[in-house]
């Protein structure tokens, strides 16, 4: 996904204004003229200036650079699916790992991604099961990371 | 006293457990370097969750060894497939591949191996000599000097080696804003936390790095539409044959490359990639036979192969002495040092000298074992290069998930790798470099703290930032770097007017 610089400039300008507006409500330190608002305010002001410069640069180049252009991959099914599976897998993990558990979700994530990347089904199945178990064992047993069991009973 | 410390350091490093860690991370680094699409920074980010559970010396040893190996091993697919294994090998990939096509694969690979080790040792020697001396000076620094030092580092990161200075500045500012999140500020007010308790401690550095350097790389892989690389099968002879003659013949380029690499490494924000591009260009300019460059000539490979490895050690100098990372790898390493209660800064040279000497020893050891292990890696390269990346990448993603979870044991870390992975993927695609952003996050807290402390000390008078002698000097240097592009433009404008 390629965006014209002006689009990014506009986004960052909005961000910097939001920051400047938010820090207005920050408390002052009694007896000091400088507090928690000072540093973010300076940074946001600088960001606002840079965003304006970026907008100017983007508007000047609008003849050569379109506002929005798609990369090759967004037009093709295979990379698009692989991208969606990768991002979606992480999002599902964040939302549901406590309830469903690492082992089940990890295997499903690996399977989905490998299918999207066209690994042969049998190889994908074997790798998904073995890799998830190995990683689980190394971190849960070896490094004592409390990975969630979720739906499964505590097996070891 | 020094000898006692050195023998103590030997004891710390030559411990069976530490040696085992060094060996294992060397193998890991060689593998990561060999597989295109996996970078040395990514290897470090993946190692961190594991080093989290180690004592300080093996933790640092793992990072140092793994990165040294990965930067060398990046040369292997460059020479055999014309795909750099890590970005640091990209500068001379075409050259190395041209040598392979002429049937000189073993010379290209041998030069990569031997001169990587020499460059690494050179950088290490500079570090051993410079770091303690700099630490003595740094002891006299107050918040004013530290403020300018951080600004100088950030300015250098933006102006050296980025295609668009404006985009690099924006990337840096975004990083500094991320550093503002949380309670850690004057007044301890929860800034930008949106009521989320996970954010009160700030954005954890490690999940962020894993997101920006590993997840974004995985996204780039799954969306790439390039066909899998063709494979050439060629016999690789003895890679060490003829290396001594090359060393003698090209002793000045080796020295020049190592020195330039070390300097680029010290400079915050630019690391091995920049070192190898710049020294390849320099090698061509100063060569007696510049016309041979690009046709399979070993000189450029020697010089920039030495440069990218020497930059690794160079980057540790400001990291250890000031806590200012010299490249994105040391940015991660500094996070590890803090976790291990080895807070970088000049006092570490006084309070824990044995740990510093142990780090020096690890650097020497890593560059020495590179020779036999690298030789093995070249022998095994044909099999490693067949490693199916469509299986590797999903497994690495799962590893990232577990690693980022392990830092605070909450799924919030996984959310961070997703957010920062996507952000880095989109922004890099549009020409915003990630190195300045990382530097902004790492140094943001330090910048604010020294700024606020100085302002309170001086009662709000900004002139004090310039009146202390060292602070004034650093201020002048910073202003020159910041004003440089402007000066150049003015100068060109004046010349044009004179010509007209």
XYZ file of C-alpha atoms in Angstrom:
656
model
C 0.000 0.000 0.000
C 1.572 3.264 -1.092
C 0.104 6.570 0.001
C 1.036 10.016 -1.185
C 3.224 11.851 1.356
C 0.464 14.397 1.878
C -1.828 11.693 3.256
C 0.773 10.685 5.842
C 1.399 14.363 6.571
C -2.291 14.910 7.265
C -2.448 11.840 9.531
C 0.583 12.921 11.548
C -0.711 16.493 11.752
C -3.944 15.222 13.305
C -1.897 13.075 15.698
C 0.283 15.989 16.792
C -2.750 18.234 17.343
C -4.390 15.498 19.416
C -1.252 15.240 21.554
C -1.066 19.013 22.007
C -4.742 19.079 23.002
C -4.342 16.152 25.438
C -1.348 17.578 27.305
C -3.246 20.812 28.064
C -5.049 19.006 30.877
C -1.854 17.612 32.471
C -1.170 18.850 36.009
C 1.683 21.255 36.782
C 4.348 20.478 39.372
C 3.921 23.025 42.187
C 6.754 25.565 42.227
C 8.136 24.519 38.823
C 7.331 25.977 35.464
C 7.981 22.688 33.743
C 6.000 19.472 34.155
C 4.834 16.305 32.429
C 3.295 18.303 29.580
C 6.467 20.075 28.442
C 8.330 17.303 26.631
C 5.428 15.779 24.657
C 4.301 19.296 23.751
C 7.709 20.151 22.248
C 7.827 16.872 20.317
C 4.256 17.262 19.053
C 4.939 20.825 17.930
C 7.986 19.636 15.975
C 5.913 16.815 14.493
C 3.257 19.311 13.407
C 5.874 21.403 11.581
C 7.331 18.317 9.867
C 3.834 17.124 8.897
C 3.108 20.440 7.218
C 6.388 20.146 5.272
C 5.431 16.602 4.270
C 2.014 17.805 3.072
C 3.655 20.484 0.919
C 6.091 17.910 -0.485
C 3.241 15.493 -1.266
C 1.012 18.089 -2.906
C 3.903 19.246 -5.080
C 4.558 15.662 -6.236
C 0.878 14.762 -6.796
C 1.454 14.689 -10.555
C 3.855 11.733 -10.248
C 2.647 10.130 -7.011
C -1.082 9.261 -6.794
C -2.906 9.746 -3.485
C -3.234 6.014 -3.097
C -1.737 3.168 -5.086
C -1.854 -0.555 -4.509
C 1.246 -2.689 -4.497
C 1.386 -5.744 -6.693
C 0.489 -8.077 -3.847
C -2.821 -6.472 -2.904
C -4.211 -7.439 -6.299
C -3.327 -11.116 -5.989
C -5.257 -13.691 -4.032
C -2.438 -15.731 -2.520
C -0.407 -12.967 -0.807
C -3.595 -11.225 0.252
C -4.859 -14.350 2.004
C -1.435 -14.955 3.597
C -1.390 -11.391 4.904
C -4.925 -11.675 6.299
C -4.127 -15.014 7.958
C -0.956 -13.626 9.598
C -2.572 -10.469 10.956
C -5.847 -12.219 11.785
C -4.022 -15.047 13.569
C -2.223 -12.590 15.855
C -5.431 -10.665 16.523
C -7.331 -13.857 17.405
C -4.471 -14.895 19.667
C -4.619 -11.603 21.580
C -8.382 -11.867 21.981
C -8.807 -15.563 22.754
C -5.569 -17.133 24.008
C -6.697 -17.102 27.650
C -9.895 -18.987 26.846
C -8.724 -21.358 24.110
C -5.147 -21.921 25.206
C -1.730 -21.794 23.592
C -1.509 -25.342 22.264
C -4.778 -25.298 20.303
C -4.446 -21.745 19.006
C -0.753 -22.133 18.191
C -1.380 -25.231 16.100
C -4.304 -23.592 14.307
C -2.240 -20.462 13.569
C 0.623 -22.494 12.145
C -1.721 -24.656 10.064
C -3.599 -21.682 8.629
C -0.408 -19.823 7.767
C 1.264 -22.830 6.174
C -1.852 -23.578 4.103
C -1.851 -19.962 2.935
C 1.841 -20.317 2.012
C 1.107 -23.588 0.142
C 2.976 -26.067 2.299
C 1.863 -29.642 1.546
C -0.976 -30.603 3.955
C 0.782 -33.550 5.599
C 3.998 -31.605 6.154
C 1.982 -28.665 7.488
C 0.131 -30.884 9.947
C 3.308 -32.538 11.225
C 5.194 -29.248 11.573
C 2.247 -27.507 13.274
C 1.914 -30.212 15.923
C 5.624 -30.780 16.534
C 6.677 -27.100 16.517
C 3.855 -26.022 18.842
C 4.623 -28.833 21.289
C 8.359 -28.074 21.208
C 7.910 -24.340 21.750
C 5.384 -25.010 24.499
C 7.660 -27.471 26.236
C 10.717 -25.182 25.984
C 8.949 -22.107 27.334
C 6.452 -23.697 29.738
C 8.787 -26.266 31.273
C 12.225 -24.870 30.533
C 11.667 -21.158 31.086
C 8.542 -21.405 33.283
C 6.455 -19.055 31.183
C 2.803 -19.556 32.234
C 1.381 -20.136 28.759
C -2.407 -20.527 29.081
C -3.910 -24.032 28.873
C -7.377 -22.722 28.008
C -9.794 -25.476 27.006
C -7.305 -28.249 27.688
C -6.734 -29.595 31.181
C -3.291 -28.953 32.679
C -1.347 -31.837 31.159
C 2.083 -31.362 32.729
C 43.915 -4.771 40.265
C 43.415 -4.945 36.512
C 44.863 -8.430 36.305
C 42.561 -9.617 39.029
C 39.630 -8.204 37.072
C 40.787 -9.796 33.820
C 41.174 -13.212 35.416
C 37.743 -12.777 36.952
C 36.398 -11.996 33.474
C 38.075 -15.134 32.105
C 36.327 -17.097 34.819
C 32.990 -15.586 33.809
C 33.409 -16.379 30.110
C 35.201 -19.739 30.196
C 32.433 -21.373 32.139
C 30.899 -24.476 30.530
C 27.401 -22.965 30.539
C 28.552 -19.675 28.951
C 30.621 -21.508 26.335
C 27.617 -23.656 25.513
C 25.464 -20.518 25.121
C 28.108 -18.984 22.843
C 28.229 -22.100 20.692
C 24.445 -22.414 20.445
C 23.927 -18.755 19.607
C 26.728 -18.965 17.032
C 24.880 -21.778 15.274
C 21.620 -19.831 15.521
C 23.293 -16.711 14.115
C 24.848 -18.609 11.218
C 21.479 -20.134 10.362
C 19.592 -16.843 10.556
C 22.240 -15.057 8.503
C 22.133 -17.781 5.865
C 18.369 -17.658 5.359
C 17.388 -14.655 3.252
C 14.709 -12.534 4.882
C 15.918 -13.200 8.416
C 18.128 -10.317 9.574
C 20.707 -10.018 12.343
C 18.470 -7.536 14.165
C 15.596 -9.996 13.938
C 17.857 -12.712 15.356
C 18.669 -10.459 18.309
C 15.009 -9.628 18.864
C 14.187 -13.352 18.849
C 17.023 -14.122 21.273
C 15.986 -11.545 23.853
C 13.040 -13.464 25.319
C 15.436 -16.363 25.939
C 18.281 -14.231 27.343
C 15.631 -12.847 29.697
C 16.146 -16.029 31.720
C 19.980 -15.995 31.788
C 22.591 -14.290 33.995
C 24.051 -11.091 32.488
C 27.279 -12.394 30.917
C 25.790 -15.297 28.921
C 22.863 -13.041 27.921
C 25.200 -10.482 26.375
C 27.449 -13.212 24.962
C 24.480 -14.720 23.139
C 23.640 -11.427 21.447
C 27.241 -10.561 20.552
C 28.046 -13.981 19.098
C 24.792 -14.378 17.252
C 25.013 -11.003 15.506
C 28.660 -11.417 14.498
C 27.857 -14.789 12.921
C 24.696 -13.553 11.233
C 26.430 -10.594 9.594
C 29.105 -12.907 8.167
C 26.660 -15.631 7.125
C 24.636 -13.082 5.168
C 27.436 -13.260 2.598
C 26.739 -16.937 1.845
C 23.377 -16.681 0.019
C 24.659 -13.430 -1.493
C 27.440 -15.310 -3.242
C 25.454 -18.448 -4.081
C 21.953 -17.143 -4.875
C 22.492 -13.429 -5.437
C 20.172 -12.743 -2.494
C 21.783 -11.086 0.531
C 21.136 -13.093 3.704
C 21.018 -9.887 5.743
C 20.814 -6.280 4.478
C 24.438 -5.781 5.558
C 25.610 -7.990 2.680
C 23.518 -6.259 0.035
C 26.266 -3.806 -0.980
C 28.483 -6.477 -2.504
C 26.015 -9.231 -3.372
C 26.244 -8.635 -7.118
C 30.024 -8.650 -6.913
C 30.117 -11.936 -4.977
C 27.617 -13.565 -7.340
C 29.668 -12.445 -10.328
C 32.685 -14.179 -8.753
C 30.649 -17.358 -8.274
C 29.649 -17.309 -11.928
C 33.338 -17.060 -12.844
C 33.907 -20.198 -10.734
C 35.499 -18.355 -7.805
C 32.810 -18.997 -5.201
C 35.380 -20.195 -2.680
C 37.383 -16.967 -2.962
C 34.268 -14.808 -2.494
C 33.095 -16.849 0.496
C 36.576 -17.174 1.969
C 37.129 -13.423 1.723
C 33.765 -12.840 3.379
C 34.695 -15.180 6.222
C 38.328 -14.256 6.892
C 37.920 -10.495 6.547
C 34.698 -10.484 8.561
C 36.715 -11.986 11.409
C 39.564 -9.484 10.942
C 37.147 -6.553 10.796
C 35.383 -7.798 13.899
C 38.682 -8.083 15.776
C 39.694 -4.586 14.661
C 36.428 -3.125 15.952
C 36.893 -5.028 19.190
C 40.412 -3.656 19.628
C 39.138 -0.091 19.165
C 36.377 -0.766 21.670
C 38.785 -2.166 24.274
C 41.022 0.842 23.866
C 38.390 3.569 23.610
C 35.527 2.579 25.882
C 37.331 2.829 29.252
C 38.999 6.111 28.221
C 35.656 7.581 27.172
C 34.119 6.383 30.416
C 36.676 8.453 32.363
C 35.570 11.555 30.473
C 31.906 10.660 30.781
C 32.184 10.590 34.574
C 32.495 14.390 34.482
C 29.287 14.771 32.462
C 26.228 16.388 34.011
C 22.670 16.475 32.721
C 23.560 19.281 30.277
C 26.237 17.195 28.540
C 24.005 14.134 28.489
C 21.204 16.155 26.962
C 23.422 17.287 24.082
C 24.930 13.837 23.678
C 21.468 12.352 23.196
C 20.467 15.121 20.789
C 23.723 14.614 18.895
C 23.048 10.901 18.632
C 19.501 11.440 17.445
C 20.581 14.090 14.928
C 23.237 11.783 13.528
C 20.734 8.957 13.199
C 18.468 11.168 11.143
C 20.995 12.803 8.880
C 23.386 9.971 8.137
C 22.226 7.444 5.650
C 18.524 8.069 5.225
C 16.973 8.748 1.854
C 14.534 11.380 3.053
C 15.696 13.427 6.032
C 12.162 14.685 6.640
C 10.742 11.173 6.853
C 13.586 10.100 9.158
C 12.834 13.071 11.452
C 9.143 12.161 11.530
C 10.016 8.559 12.321
C 12.232 9.781 15.176
C 9.508 12.078 16.553
C 6.976 9.229 16.479
C 9.452 7.138 18.476
C 9.907 9.949 21.014
C 6.122 10.222 21.398
C 5.884 6.473 22.042
C 8.560 6.954 24.723
C 6.256 9.472 26.469
C 3.627 6.813 27.164
C 3.310 5.790 30.800
C 4.013 7.038 34.305
C 7.750 7.535 33.971
C 7.861 11.336 33.732
C 8.243 14.380 35.971
C 5.112 14.446 38.104
C 4.440 10.749 37.385
C 1.262 11.614 35.518
C -0.154 8.743 33.401
C 0.460 10.089 29.884
C -1.366 8.667 26.841
C -2.365 5.493 28.667
C -6.082 5.749 27.783
C -6.845 4.259 31.184
C -5.056 1.030 30.254
C -3.090 -0.362 33.197
C -0.729 -2.271 30.879
C 0.442 1.036 29.417
C 1.259 2.737 32.740
C 4.704 1.126 32.674
C 5.240 2.418 29.132
C 5.476 0.437 25.906
C 7.738 -2.547 26.607
C 10.745 -2.273 24.386
C 11.137 -5.945 23.584
C 7.683 -6.692 22.126
C 8.007 -3.458 20.179
C 11.342 -4.535 18.687
C 10.042 -8.023 17.927
C 7.133 -6.382 16.128
C 9.196 -3.905 14.153
C 11.998 -6.234 13.140
C 10.517 -9.733 13.071
C 6.758 -9.459 12.478
C 7.152 -6.749 9.830
C 9.731 -8.947 8.084
C 7.320 -11.904 8.157
C 4.585 -9.705 6.669
C 6.997 -8.633 3.966
C 7.735 -12.285 3.208
C 4.116 -13.445 3.007
C 3.209 -10.554 0.716
C 6.197 -10.912 -1.588
C 5.280 -11.971 -5.090
C 8.798 -12.936 -6.143
C 9.274 -16.543 -7.246
C 11.486 -18.736 -5.019
C 15.193 -18.294 -5.838
C 16.894 -20.543 -8.372
C 19.526 -22.779 -6.913
C 22.987 -23.218 -8.326
C 24.954 -26.313 -7.551
C 28.627 -25.670 -7.694
C 31.468 -27.326 -5.911
C 33.040 -25.081 -3.282
C 36.752 -25.711 -2.767
C 38.994 -24.771 0.148
C 37.805 -21.348 1.247
C 41.034 -20.523 3.075
C 43.301 -20.957 0.037
C 44.954 -17.732 -1.075
C 43.638 -15.674 1.836
C 47.104 -14.815 3.125
C 48.120 -13.297 -0.234
C 44.887 -11.292 -0.274
C 45.594 -10.039 3.252
C 49.035 -8.829 2.243
C 47.908 -7.415 -1.084
C 44.891 -5.570 0.304
C 46.215 -4.609 3.753
C 45.270 -0.927 3.339
C 41.706 -1.547 2.119
C 41.231 -3.962 5.045
C 42.400 -1.317 7.504
C 40.340 1.406 5.834
C 37.194 -0.722 5.779
C 37.603 -1.766 9.411
C 38.224 1.813 10.545
C 35.284 3.243 8.591
C 33.040 0.434 9.820
C 33.983 1.098 13.438
C 33.230 4.810 13.071
C 29.858 4.147 11.408
C 29.113 1.700 14.205
C 29.880 4.273 16.910
C 27.610 6.767 15.192
C 24.112 6.200 16.642
C 21.430 4.953 14.306
C 23.626 3.594 11.559
C 25.013 0.088 11.703
C 26.334 -2.745 9.603
C 24.205 -2.052 6.486
C 25.373 1.531 6.226
C 28.980 0.527 6.977
C 29.083 -1.950 4.127
C 27.463 0.387 1.553
C 29.757 3.268 2.433
C 32.937 1.248 2.485
C 32.074 -0.481 -0.789
C 31.702 2.954 -2.370
C 34.940 4.109 -0.745
C 36.780 1.002 -1.881
C 35.748 1.662 -5.469
C 36.784 5.300 -5.304
C 40.262 4.619 -3.895
C 40.950 1.400 -5.796
C 43.755 1.206 -8.331
C 41.437 -0.865 -10.534
C 37.975 0.686 -10.167
C 36.977 -0.575 -13.609
C 37.016 -4.169 -12.288
C 34.317 -3.455 -9.679
C 31.030 -5.173 -10.539
C 32.678 -7.823 -12.709
C 33.575 -10.203 -9.864
C 36.492 -8.411 -8.208
C 37.353 -9.370 -4.633
C 38.632 -6.000 -3.378
C 35.227 -4.482 -2.539
C 34.111 -7.678 -0.811
C 37.209 -7.614 1.371
C 36.818 -4.000 2.392
C 33.093 -3.909 3.059
C 33.079 -7.443 4.489
C 35.506 -6.167 7.116
C 33.509 -2.951 7.584
C 30.155 -4.513 8.405
C 31.619 -6.752 11.098
C 33.778 -4.017 12.640
C 30.708 -1.800 12.956
C 29.137 -4.327 15.324
C 31.824 -3.753 17.952
C 31.896 -0.008 17.274
C 28.207 0.220 18.057
C 28.835 -1.130 21.565
C 31.155 1.751 22.494
C 28.482 4.460 22.966
C 26.078 1.799 24.186
C 28.301 0.778 27.106
C 29.722 4.207 27.952
C 26.667 6.441 27.554
C 23.731 4.070 27.166
C 23.259 5.464 23.644
C 22.959 2.618 21.116
C 25.181 2.740 18.035
C 22.782 0.665 15.903
C 19.455 -1.121 16.191
C 21.107 -4.283 17.554
C 22.667 -2.449 20.494
C 19.339 -0.660 20.987
C 17.924 -4.067 21.839
C 21.035 -5.045 23.796
C 20.733 -1.960 26.014
C 17.250 -3.098 26.956
C 18.776 -6.425 27.999
C 21.523 -4.698 30.024
C 18.894 -2.751 31.981
C 16.908 -5.916 32.629
C 20.063 -7.551 33.962
C 20.840 -4.646 36.306
C 23.921 -3.846 34.244
C 22.751 -0.283 33.564
C 25.056 1.112 30.894
C 26.954 4.296 31.710
C 30.445 5.267 32.850
C 29.931 3.885 36.362
C 29.619 0.335 35.049
C 33.360 0.527 34.261
C 34.031 1.218 37.960
C 31.396 -0.933 39.643
C 31.373 -4.009 37.390
C 34.653 -3.933 35.437
C 34.703 -7.741 35.309
C 31.470 -7.712 33.304
C 32.873 -5.194 30.830
C 36.047 -7.237 30.368
C 33.892 -10.315 29.943
C 32.041 -8.567 27.095
C 35.401 -7.699 25.485
C 36.492 -11.337 25.793
C 33.258 -12.560 24.249
C 33.833 -10.292 21.255
C 37.334 -11.692 20.728
C 36.118 -15.246 21.168
C 33.159 -14.782 18.826
C 35.364 -13.464 16.037
C 37.875 -16.287 16.504
C 35.384 -19.155 16.495
C 33.821 -17.552 13.431
C 36.616 -19.074 11.345
C 35.963 -22.790 12.036
C 32.202 -22.430 12.456
C 31.905 -20.234 9.372
C 33.862 -22.816 7.393
C 31.356 -25.449 8.514
C 28.459 -23.170 7.605
C 29.798 -22.707 4.091
C 30.130 -26.486 3.760
C 26.551 -26.960 4.957
C 25.213 -23.979 3.004
C 23.625 -26.029 0.255
C 21.353 -27.749 2.752
C 20.629 -24.656 4.844
C 19.660 -22.688 1.758
C 17.074 -25.351 0.938
C 15.341 -24.686 4.286
C 11.733 -24.048 3.246
C 10.886 -20.510 4.230
C 7.149 -21.129 3.938
C 7.534 -23.453 6.941
C 10.124 -21.363 8.781
C 8.218 -18.083 8.773
C 5.053 -19.405 10.482
C 7.176 -21.113 13.155
C 9.106 -17.880 13.724
C 5.808 -16.028 14.100
C 4.668 -18.451 16.795
C 8.029 -17.983 18.475
C 7.502 -14.192 18.408
C 4.108 -14.675 20.043
C 5.539 -16.725 22.903
C 8.571 -14.476 23.284
C 6.532 -11.289 23.553
C 4.075 -12.957 25.931
C 6.934 -14.083 28.175
C 8.118 -10.548 28.995
C 5.110 -9.627 31.159
C 3.107 -12.870 30.891
C 0.104 -11.085 29.365
C -1.328 -11.222 25.824
C -0.807 -7.454 25.707
C 2.747 -8.096 24.465
C 1.274 -9.983 21.512
C -0.961 -7.002 20.756
C 2.148 -4.799 20.766
C 3.991 -6.977 18.233
C 0.918 -6.882 15.991
C 0.512 -3.092 16.189
C 4.203 -2.260 15.785
C 4.695 -4.956 13.143
C 1.905 -3.525 11.003
C 3.064 0.048 11.579
C 6.664 -0.732 10.598
C 5.457 -2.703 7.560
C 3.335 0.164 6.214
C 5.741 2.965 7.143
C 8.856 1.269 5.720
C 6.930 0.556 2.557
C 6.392 4.302 2.245
C 9.973 5.334 2.889
C 9.890 5.985 6.650
C 12.968 4.198 8.137
C 12.474 2.286 11.423
C 15.926 2.819 12.961
C 15.256 6.450 14.031
C 11.951 5.415 15.629
C 13.654 2.722 17.701
C 16.324 5.167 18.768
C 13.609 7.651 19.728
C 11.879 5.123 21.958
C 15.139 3.964 23.559
C 16.481 7.451 24.184
C 13.226 9.351 24.768
C 13.225 8.799 28.524
C 16.873 9.809 28.850
C 16.351 12.901 26.705
C 13.372 14.103 28.716
C 14.979 13.362 32.076
C 18.141 15.292 31.258
C 16.185 18.115 29.672
C 13.903 18.542 32.679
C 16.715 18.147 35.241
C 18.795 20.740 33.421
C 15.888 23.169 33.157
C 15.147 22.828 36.866
C 18.838 23.227 37.782
C 19.138 26.370 35.693
C 15.804 27.757 36.879
C 14.407 27.768 33.362
C 17.346 29.594 31.807
C 18.142 27.867 28.478
C 21.545 29.567 28.104
C 23.107 27.258 30.674
C 22.877 24.526 28.025
C 25.653 26.329 26.160
C 27.876 27.852 28.854
C 29.498 24.744 30.370
C 32.589 24.000 28.248
C 31.900 20.383 27.202
C 28.186 21.076 26.854
C 28.997 24.073 24.647
C 31.249 21.952 22.428
C 28.636 19.220 22.086
C 25.999 21.867 21.371
C 28.154 23.324 18.609
C 28.692 19.878 17.059
C 24.954 19.171 17.177
C 24.040 22.489 15.612
C 26.554 21.915 12.817
C 25.034 18.506 12.024
C 21.511 19.912 12.206
C 22.398 22.937 10.117
C 24.557 21.078 7.605
C 21.914 20.400 4.908
C 20.839 24.029 5.176
C 24.420 25.286 4.822
C 24.978 23.085 1.778
C 21.820 24.431 0.152
C 22.823 28.048 0.868
C 26.300 27.437 -0.513
C 24.907 25.912 -3.722
C 22.470 28.810 -4.096
C 25.280 31.335 -3.755
C 27.427 29.500 -6.279
C 24.554 29.383 -8.747
C 23.957 33.104 -8.340
C 27.655 33.808 -8.898
C 27.677 31.652 -12.007
C 24.597 33.361 -13.424
